[in-house]
Coordinates of C-alpha atoms in Angstrom, one line a residue:
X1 CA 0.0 0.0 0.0
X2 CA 3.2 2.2 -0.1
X3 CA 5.7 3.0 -2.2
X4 CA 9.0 4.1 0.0
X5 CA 11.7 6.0 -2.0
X6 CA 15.2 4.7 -2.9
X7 CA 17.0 1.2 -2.1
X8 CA 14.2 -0.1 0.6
X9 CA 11.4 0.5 -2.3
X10 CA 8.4 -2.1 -2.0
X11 CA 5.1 -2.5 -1.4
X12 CA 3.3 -3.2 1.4
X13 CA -0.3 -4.3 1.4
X14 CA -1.4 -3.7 4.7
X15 CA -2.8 -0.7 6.4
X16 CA -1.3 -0.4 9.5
X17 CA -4.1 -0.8 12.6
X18 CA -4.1 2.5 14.7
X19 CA -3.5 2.7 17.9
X20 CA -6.6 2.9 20.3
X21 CA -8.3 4.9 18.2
X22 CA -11.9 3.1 17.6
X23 CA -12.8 5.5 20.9
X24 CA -17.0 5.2 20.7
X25 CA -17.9 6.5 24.3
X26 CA -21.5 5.2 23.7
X27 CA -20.4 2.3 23.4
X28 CA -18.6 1.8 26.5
X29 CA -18.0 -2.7 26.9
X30 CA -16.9 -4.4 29.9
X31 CA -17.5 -4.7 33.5
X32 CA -19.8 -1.4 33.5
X33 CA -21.5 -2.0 36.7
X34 CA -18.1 -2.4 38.7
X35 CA -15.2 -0.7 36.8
X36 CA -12.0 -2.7 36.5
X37 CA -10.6 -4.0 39.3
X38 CA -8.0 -2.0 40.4
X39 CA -6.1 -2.3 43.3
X40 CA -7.2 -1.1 46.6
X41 CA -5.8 1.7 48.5
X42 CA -4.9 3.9 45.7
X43 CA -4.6 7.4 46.6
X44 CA -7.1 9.7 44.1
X45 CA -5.4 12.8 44.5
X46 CA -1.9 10.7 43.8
X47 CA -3.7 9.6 40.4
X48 CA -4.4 13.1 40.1
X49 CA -1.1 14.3 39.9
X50 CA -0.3 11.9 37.8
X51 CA -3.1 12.3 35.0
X52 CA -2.6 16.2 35.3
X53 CA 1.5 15.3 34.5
X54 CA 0.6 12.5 31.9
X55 CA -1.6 14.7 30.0
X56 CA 0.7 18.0 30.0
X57 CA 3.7 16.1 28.8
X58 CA 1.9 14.2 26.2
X59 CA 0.7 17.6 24.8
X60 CA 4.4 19.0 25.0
X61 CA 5.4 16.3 23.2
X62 CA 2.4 17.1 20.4
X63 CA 3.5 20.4 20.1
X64 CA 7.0 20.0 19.5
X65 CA 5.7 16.8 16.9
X66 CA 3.7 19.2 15.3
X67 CA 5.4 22.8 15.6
X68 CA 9.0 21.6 14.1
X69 CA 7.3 21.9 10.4
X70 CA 5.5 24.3 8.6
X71 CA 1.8 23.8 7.4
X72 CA 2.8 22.5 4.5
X73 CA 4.2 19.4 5.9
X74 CA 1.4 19.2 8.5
X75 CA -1.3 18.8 5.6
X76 CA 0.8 16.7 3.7
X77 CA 1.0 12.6 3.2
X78 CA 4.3 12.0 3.8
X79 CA 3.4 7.9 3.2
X80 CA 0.2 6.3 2.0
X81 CA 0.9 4.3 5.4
X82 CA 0.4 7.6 7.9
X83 CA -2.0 9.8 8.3
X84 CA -0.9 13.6 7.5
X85 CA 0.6 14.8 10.6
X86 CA -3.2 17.7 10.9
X87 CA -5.1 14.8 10.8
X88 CA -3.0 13.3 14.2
X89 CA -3.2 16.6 15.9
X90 CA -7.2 17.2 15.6
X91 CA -8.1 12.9 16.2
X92 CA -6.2 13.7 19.4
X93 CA -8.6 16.6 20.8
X94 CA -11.6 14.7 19.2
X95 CA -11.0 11.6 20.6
X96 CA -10.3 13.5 24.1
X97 CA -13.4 15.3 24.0
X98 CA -15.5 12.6 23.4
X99 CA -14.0 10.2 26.2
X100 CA -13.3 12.9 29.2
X101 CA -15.5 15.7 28.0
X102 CA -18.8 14.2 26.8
X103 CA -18.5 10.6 28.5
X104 CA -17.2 11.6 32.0
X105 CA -18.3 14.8 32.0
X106 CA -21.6 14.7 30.9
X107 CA -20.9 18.1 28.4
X108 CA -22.6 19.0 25.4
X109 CA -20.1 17.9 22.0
X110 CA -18.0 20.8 21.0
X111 CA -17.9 19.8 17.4
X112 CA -20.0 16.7 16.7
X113 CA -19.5 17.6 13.0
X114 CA -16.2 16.3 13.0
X115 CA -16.4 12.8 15.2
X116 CA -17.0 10.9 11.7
X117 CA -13.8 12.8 10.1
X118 CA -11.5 11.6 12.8
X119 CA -12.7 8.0 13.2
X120 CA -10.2 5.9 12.0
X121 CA -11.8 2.8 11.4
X122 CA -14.4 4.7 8.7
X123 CA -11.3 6.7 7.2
X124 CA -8.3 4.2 5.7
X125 CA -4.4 6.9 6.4
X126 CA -4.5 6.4 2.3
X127 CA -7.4 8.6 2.0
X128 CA -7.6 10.7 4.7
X129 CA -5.7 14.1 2.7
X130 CA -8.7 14.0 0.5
X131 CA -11.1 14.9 3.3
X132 CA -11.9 18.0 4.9
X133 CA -10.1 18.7 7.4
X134 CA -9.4 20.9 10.2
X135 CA -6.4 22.9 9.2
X136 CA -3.5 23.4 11.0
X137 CA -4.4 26.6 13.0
X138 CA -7.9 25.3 13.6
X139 CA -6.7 22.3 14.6
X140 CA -4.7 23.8 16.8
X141 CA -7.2 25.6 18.6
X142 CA -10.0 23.3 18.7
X143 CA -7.6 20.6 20.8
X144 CA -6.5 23.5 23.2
X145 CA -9.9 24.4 23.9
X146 CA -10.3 20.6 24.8
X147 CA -7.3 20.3 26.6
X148 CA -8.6 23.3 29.0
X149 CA -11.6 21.9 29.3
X150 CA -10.6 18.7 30.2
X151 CA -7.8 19.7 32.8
X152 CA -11.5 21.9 34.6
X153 CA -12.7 18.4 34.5
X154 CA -9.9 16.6 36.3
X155 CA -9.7 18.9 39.2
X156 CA -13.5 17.9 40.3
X157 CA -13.6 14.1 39.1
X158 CA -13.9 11.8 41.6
X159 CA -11.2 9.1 41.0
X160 CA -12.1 7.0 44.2
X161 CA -14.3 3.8 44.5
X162 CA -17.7 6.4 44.3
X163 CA -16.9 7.5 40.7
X164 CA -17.9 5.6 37.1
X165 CA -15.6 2.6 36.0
X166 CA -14.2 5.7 33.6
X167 CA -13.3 7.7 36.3
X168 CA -12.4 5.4 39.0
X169 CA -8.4 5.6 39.1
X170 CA -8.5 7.9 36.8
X171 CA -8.9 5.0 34.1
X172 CA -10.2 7.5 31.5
X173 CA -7.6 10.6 32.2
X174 CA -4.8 7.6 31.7
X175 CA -6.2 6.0 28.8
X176 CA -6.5 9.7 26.8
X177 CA -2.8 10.6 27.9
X178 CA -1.5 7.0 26.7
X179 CA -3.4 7.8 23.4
X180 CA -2.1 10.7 23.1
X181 CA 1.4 9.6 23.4
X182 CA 0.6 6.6 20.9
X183 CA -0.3 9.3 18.3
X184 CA 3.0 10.7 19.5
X185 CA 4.7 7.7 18.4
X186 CA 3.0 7.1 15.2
X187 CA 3.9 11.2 14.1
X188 CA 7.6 10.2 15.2
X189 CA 7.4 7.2 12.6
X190 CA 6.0 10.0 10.1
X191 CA 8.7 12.6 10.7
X192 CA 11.1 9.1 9.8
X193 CA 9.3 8.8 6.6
X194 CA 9.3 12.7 5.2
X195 CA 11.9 13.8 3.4
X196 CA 14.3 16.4 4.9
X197 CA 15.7 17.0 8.6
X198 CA 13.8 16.6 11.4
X199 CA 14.3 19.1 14.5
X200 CA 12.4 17.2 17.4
X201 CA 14.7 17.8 20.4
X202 CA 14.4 21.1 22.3
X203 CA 16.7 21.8 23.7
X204 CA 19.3 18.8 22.6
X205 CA 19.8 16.8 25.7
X206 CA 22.8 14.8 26.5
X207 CA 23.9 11.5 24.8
X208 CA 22.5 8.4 25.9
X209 CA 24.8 6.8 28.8
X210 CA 28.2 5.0 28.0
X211 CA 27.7 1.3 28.5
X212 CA 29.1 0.8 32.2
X213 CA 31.2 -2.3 32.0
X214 CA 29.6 -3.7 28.8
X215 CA 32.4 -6.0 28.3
X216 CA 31.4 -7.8 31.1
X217 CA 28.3 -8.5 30.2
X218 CA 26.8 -11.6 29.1
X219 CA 25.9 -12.6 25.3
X220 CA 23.0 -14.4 27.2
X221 CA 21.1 -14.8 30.5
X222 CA 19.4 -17.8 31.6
X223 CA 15.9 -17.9 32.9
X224 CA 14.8 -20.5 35.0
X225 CA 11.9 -22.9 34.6
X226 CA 8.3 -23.1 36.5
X227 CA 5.6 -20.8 37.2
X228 CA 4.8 -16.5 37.2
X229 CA 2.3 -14.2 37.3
X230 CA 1.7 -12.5 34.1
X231 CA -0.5 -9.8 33.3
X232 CA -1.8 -7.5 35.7
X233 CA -5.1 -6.7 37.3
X234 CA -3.8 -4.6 39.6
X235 CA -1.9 -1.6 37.2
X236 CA -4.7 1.3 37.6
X237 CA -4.3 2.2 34.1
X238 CA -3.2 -1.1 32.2
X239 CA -5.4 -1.6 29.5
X240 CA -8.0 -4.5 28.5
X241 CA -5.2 -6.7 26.8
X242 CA -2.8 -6.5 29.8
X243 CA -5.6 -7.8 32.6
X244 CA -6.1 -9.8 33.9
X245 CA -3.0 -11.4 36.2
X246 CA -2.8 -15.2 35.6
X247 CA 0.1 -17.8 36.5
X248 CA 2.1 -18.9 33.2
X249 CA 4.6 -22.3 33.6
X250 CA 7.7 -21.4 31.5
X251 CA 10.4 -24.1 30.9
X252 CA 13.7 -22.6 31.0
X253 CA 15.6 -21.2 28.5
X254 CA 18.2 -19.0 27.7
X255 CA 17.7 -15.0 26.3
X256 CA 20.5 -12.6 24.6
X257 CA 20.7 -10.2 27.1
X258 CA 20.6 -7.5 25.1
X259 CA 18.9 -6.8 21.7
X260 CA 20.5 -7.9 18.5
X261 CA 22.7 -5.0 17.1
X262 CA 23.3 -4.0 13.7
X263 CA 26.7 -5.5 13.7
X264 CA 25.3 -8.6 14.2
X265 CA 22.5 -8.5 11.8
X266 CA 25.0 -7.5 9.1
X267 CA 26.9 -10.7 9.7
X268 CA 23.3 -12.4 8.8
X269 CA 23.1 -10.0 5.4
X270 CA 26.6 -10.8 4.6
X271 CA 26.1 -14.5 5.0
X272 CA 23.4 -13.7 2.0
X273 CA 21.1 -14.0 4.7
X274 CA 18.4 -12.3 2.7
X275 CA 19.0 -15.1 -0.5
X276 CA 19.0 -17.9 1.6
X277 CA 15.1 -19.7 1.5
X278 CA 15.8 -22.1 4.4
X279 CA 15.8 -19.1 6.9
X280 CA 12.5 -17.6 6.1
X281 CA 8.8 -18.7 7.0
X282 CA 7.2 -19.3 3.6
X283 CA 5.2 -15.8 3.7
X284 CA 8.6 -13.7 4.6
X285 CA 10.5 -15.2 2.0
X286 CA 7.2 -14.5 -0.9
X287 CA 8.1 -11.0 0.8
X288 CA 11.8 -10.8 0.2
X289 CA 11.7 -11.9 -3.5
X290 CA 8.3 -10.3 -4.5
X291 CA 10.1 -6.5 -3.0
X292 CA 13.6 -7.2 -3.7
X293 CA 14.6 -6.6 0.2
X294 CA 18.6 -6.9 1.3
X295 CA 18.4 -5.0 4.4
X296 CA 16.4 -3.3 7.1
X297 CA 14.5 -0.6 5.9
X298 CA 15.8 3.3 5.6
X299 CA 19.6 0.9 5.0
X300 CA 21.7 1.2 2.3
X301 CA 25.2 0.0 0.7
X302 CA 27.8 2.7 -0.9
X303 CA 31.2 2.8 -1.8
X304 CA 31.7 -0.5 0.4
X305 CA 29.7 1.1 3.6
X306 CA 26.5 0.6 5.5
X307 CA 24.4 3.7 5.7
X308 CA 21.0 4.9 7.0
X309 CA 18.6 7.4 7.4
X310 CA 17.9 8.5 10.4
X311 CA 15.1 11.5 10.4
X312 CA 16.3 13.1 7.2
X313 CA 19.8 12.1 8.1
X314 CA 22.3 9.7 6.3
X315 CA 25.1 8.3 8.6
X316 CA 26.7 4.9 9.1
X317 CA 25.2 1.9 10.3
X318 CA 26.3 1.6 13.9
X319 CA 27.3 -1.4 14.6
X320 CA 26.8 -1.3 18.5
X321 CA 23.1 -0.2 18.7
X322 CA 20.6 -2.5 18.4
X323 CA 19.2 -3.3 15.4
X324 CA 16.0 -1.0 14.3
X325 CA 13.1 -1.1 11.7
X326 CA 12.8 -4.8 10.4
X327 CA 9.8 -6.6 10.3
X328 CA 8.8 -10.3 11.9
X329 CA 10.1 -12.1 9.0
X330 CA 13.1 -10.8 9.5
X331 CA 13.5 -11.1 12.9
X332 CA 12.3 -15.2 12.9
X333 CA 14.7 -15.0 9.6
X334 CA 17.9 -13.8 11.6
X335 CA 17.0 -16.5 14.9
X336 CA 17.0 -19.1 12.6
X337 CA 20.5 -18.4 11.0
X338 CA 22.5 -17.9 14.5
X339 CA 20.4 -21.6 15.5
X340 CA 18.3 -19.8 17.8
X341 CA 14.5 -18.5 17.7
X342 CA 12.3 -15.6 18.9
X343 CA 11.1 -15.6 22.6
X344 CA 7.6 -16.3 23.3
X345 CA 5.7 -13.4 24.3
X346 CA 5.6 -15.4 27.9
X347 CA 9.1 -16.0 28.0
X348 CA 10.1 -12.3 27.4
X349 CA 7.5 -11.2 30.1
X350 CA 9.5 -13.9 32.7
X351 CA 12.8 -12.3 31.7
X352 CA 11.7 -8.9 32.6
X353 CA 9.4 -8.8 35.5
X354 CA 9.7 -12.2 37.3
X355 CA 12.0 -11.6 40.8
X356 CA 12.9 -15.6 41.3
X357 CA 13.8 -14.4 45.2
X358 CA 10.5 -13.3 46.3
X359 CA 8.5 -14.8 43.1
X360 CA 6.6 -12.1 42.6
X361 CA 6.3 -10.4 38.9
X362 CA 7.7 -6.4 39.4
X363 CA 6.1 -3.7 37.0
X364 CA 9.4 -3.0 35.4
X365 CA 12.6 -5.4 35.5
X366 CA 14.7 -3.2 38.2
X367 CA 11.3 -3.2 40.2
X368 CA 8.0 -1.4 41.2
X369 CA 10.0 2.5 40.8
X370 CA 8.7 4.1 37.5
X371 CA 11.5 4.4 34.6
X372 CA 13.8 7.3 35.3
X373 CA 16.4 8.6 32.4
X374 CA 19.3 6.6 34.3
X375 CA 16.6 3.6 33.7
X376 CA 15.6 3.3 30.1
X377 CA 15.9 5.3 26.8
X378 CA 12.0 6.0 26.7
X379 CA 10.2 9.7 25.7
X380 CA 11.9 10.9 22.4
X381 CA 15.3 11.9 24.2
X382 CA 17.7 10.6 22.2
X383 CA 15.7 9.8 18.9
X384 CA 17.7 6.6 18.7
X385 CA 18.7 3.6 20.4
X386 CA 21.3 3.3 23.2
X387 CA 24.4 1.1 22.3
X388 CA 23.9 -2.6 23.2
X389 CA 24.2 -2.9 27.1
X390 CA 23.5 0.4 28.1
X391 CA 21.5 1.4 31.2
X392 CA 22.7 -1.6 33.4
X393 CA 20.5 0.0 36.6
X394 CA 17.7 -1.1 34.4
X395 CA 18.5 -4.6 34.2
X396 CA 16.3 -7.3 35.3
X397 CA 16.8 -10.0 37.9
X398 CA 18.1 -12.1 35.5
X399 CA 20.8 -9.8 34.2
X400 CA 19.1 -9.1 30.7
X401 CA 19.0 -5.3 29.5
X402 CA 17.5 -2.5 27.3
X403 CA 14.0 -4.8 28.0
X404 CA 12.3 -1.2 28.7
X405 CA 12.8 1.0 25.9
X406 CA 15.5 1.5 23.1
X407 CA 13.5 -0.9 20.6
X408 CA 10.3 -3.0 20.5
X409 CA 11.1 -6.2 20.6
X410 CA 9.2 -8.9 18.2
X411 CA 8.0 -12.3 19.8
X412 CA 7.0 -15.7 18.3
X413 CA 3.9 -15.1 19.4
X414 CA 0.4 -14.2 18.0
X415 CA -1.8 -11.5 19.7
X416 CA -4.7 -13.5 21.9
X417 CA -6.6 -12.5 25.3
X418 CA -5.9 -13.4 28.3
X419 CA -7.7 -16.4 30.0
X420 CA -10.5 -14.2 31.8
X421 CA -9.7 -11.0 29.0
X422 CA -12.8 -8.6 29.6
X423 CA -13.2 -5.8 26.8
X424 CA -12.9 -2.1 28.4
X425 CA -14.0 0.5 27.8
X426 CA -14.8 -0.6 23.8
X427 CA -14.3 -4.0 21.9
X428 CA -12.3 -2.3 19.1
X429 CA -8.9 -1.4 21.1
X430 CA -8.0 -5.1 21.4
X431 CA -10.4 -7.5 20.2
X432 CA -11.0 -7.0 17.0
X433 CA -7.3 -7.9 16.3
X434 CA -6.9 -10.8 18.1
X435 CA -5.8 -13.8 16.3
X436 CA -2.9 -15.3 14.0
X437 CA -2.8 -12.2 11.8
X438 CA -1.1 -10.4 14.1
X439 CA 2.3 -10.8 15.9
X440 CA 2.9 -9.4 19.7
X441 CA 5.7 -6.7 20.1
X442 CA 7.4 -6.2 24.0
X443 CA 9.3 -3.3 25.9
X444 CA 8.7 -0.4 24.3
X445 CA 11.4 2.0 22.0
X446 CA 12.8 5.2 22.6
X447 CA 9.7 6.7 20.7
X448 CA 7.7 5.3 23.8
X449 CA 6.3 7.5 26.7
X450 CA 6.6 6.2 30.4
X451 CA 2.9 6.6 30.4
X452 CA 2.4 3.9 27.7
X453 CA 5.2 1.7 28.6
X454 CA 5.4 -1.3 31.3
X455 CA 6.1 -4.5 31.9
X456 CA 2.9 -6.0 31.0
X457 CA 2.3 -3.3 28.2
X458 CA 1.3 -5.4 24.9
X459 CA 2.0 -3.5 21.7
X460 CA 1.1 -5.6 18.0
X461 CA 1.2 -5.7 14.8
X462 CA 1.8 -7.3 11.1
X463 CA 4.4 -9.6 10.3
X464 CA 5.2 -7.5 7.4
X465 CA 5.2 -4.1 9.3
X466 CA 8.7 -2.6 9.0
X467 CA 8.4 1.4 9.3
X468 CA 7.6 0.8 13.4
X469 CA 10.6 1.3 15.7
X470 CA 10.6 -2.2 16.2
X471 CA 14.0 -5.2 16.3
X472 CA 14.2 -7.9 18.6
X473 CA 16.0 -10.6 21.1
X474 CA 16.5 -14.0 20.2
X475 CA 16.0 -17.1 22.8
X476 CA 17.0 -20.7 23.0
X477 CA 16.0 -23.9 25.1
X478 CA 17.8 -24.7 28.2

């Protein structure tokens, strides 16, 4: 379905799904009557805090999406696969006034006009320049008229046990700021896809940290066998596909403690890893030959070097930073060739939350504390990834790394509920993609927001899908 310029050129067939964005607040699903079941003892006017601070930094991080180009590139389709970048900004203040001004707070719709122009599942990315939209300025204004609104609304909603399953935790205020930040993500793959340089750091902060003792660390960990909790039902603002907690039996196995880099995915493209059949599922190979791929996408060879493009810059290949936009094929391609395989989406969720001393599962793999800069490469920072076996403090119990951010991370395994999996607030976030057609992604990238990142977080997507920030870990049996 598009057509990207120069070496990677090829044509995918699939729109891309969007990321919650079938909001329909009168068609609220789940446990109605009760709310979710969030965890007892939470402080409201800590949840408070916290939506007010989710919400304000996701609409920083709009702004400076959305203010580094000119109208011209904010109207424009950049990629029959995106949306143009106006059409982000104005879904994000619709969908926010539907879900915290109409369905919590009871108001009258600001522009009901528009609700069908900004439904994504009515308007495929291909065709949405054709329709009318809001331009930029209007655009502008309409979601800061929202945004006020909505931050009038949080200061009076009552967050405690009294309030409506969408207010109770602040379940609503969370899900509109991790939506937000989704959109975030998907402008940041835009901004990848344009032409031309892309100023998204303001002001530039510092490089991400020097690997501390990196020689010492392991090519791989080793994860021992029997039974965790996975899931959650106790994260206030997890979402439908994360809940509820259940006990998983995992046989050991062994996990690359970090990411696969770039140098050692070039070993697999110089062992003519991309003309060799017996590496590739049947489907990824009729992929390779029918598009001509040799390499990850935005990669190219020149005078005897590896280069990319990095938002609207060409530079080396580093060969110490974890490998970035390939698809599943690729990934399951690569495990194959080193005599290895993907992780199940199980196994990767051991590895990075299951603490074998007190045999409890953590939120994050260094524990309950929320990430932190000296943590994870998470929020746009650094607009790449770290080099392989950076952030040690973030490692989990069993010594693997970069698990939280940097890159998501594919998985062998195909995108289903949970045993107990109750749709909430709507059926179309999650359910409507369960099933083989989609594969699960873990852990986040450096695109990722906090807000939207954790250890049970469950990202997906299509095998084919390359333009995502996504790489990968490979596993093997004990």
């Amino acid at each position: 379905m598009t057509q990207h310029r120069g070496h990677e050129e090829h044509r995918e067939e699939f729109e891309p799904r969007e990321l919650s964005d079938a909001f329909d607040p009168n068609q609220v699903s789940g446990p109605a009557a009760t709310g979710f079941p969030f965890a007892p003892g939470v402080d409201p006017e800590a949840l408070r805090r916290r939506a007010l601070d989710a919400l304000l930094a996701a609409r920083d991080r709009t702004t400076l999406l959305t203010d580094s180009v000119d109208d011209g590139e904010l109207t424009a389709q950049h990629s029959p696969l995106m949306s143009p970048l106006v059409w982000d900004l104005a879904h994000i203040g619709n969908q926010e006034e539907q879900w915290l001004l109409r369905a919590v707070g009871g108001r009258e719709a600001l522009r009901p006009e528009i609700d069908g122009l900004y439904n994504a599942f009515e308007h495929a990315r291909a065709s949405r320049p054709s329709l009318p939209l809001l331009a930029p300025a209007e655009a502008r204004t309409y979601a800061s008229d929202v945004r006020g609104r909505a931050l009038e609304l949080l200061e009076g909603a009552p967050l405690h046990e009294g309030g409506g399953p969408l207010e109770r935790a602040g379940f609503a205020f969370g899900m509109i700021a991790q939506h937000e930040q989704q959109h975030d993500e998907t402008m940041l793959i835009t901004h990848q896809l344009r032409a031309g340089p892309a100023a998204l750091t303001a002001p530039a902060p510092p490089a991400p940290p020097e690997p501390v003792g990196a020689g010492t660390v392991p090519s791989e960990v080793f994860v021992p066998g029997g039974p965790f909790t996975m899931g959650t039902s106790a994260e206030p603002w997890a979402l439908d596909n994360e809940r509820p907690a259940h006990r998983r039996d995992v046989a050991a196995f062994h996990l690359d403690a970090s990411p696969v880099t770039c140098g050692a995915y070039l070993r697999f493209i110089e062992d003519d890893g991309y003309g060799d059949e017996r590496w590739w599922a049947p489907d990824g190979w009729a992929m390779v030959r029918e598009h001509g791929l040799s390499a990850p996408l935005f990669w190219r060879r020149e005078a005897g070097q590896w280069l990319r493009r990095r938002f609207g810059v060409t530079e080396p290949v580093p060969h110490d930073e974890p490998v970035l936009h390939v698809s599943w094929y690729e990934a399951d391609a690569y495990a194959r060739w080193a005599g290895r395989r993907l992780p199940t989406e199980a196994e990767w969720e051991k590895a990075a939350r299951h603490d074998p001393v007190s045999g409890r599962s953590r939120r994050y793999p260094w524990g309950d504390e929320d990430p932190t800069p000296e943590r994870a490469n998470l929020g746009q920072r650094h607009l790449r990834p770290a080099r392989s076996g950076a952030y040690p403090q973030g490692r989990s119990p069993a010594g693997a790394g970069q698990l939280i951010g940097d890159v998501w991370e594919w998985t062998s395994s195909d995108f289903l509920p949970y045993p107990g999996f109750v749709a909430f607030p709507y059926r179309e976030y999650s359910e409507v993609f369960f099933g083989p057609g989609h594969k699960v992604l873990r852990g986040g990238s450096f695109a990722v927001d906090q807000v939207a990142c954790r250890g049970t977080f469950r990202n997906w997507d299509l095998p084919v899908r390359r333009q995502i920030f996504a790489g990968f870990r490979t596993a093997r049996d004990a």
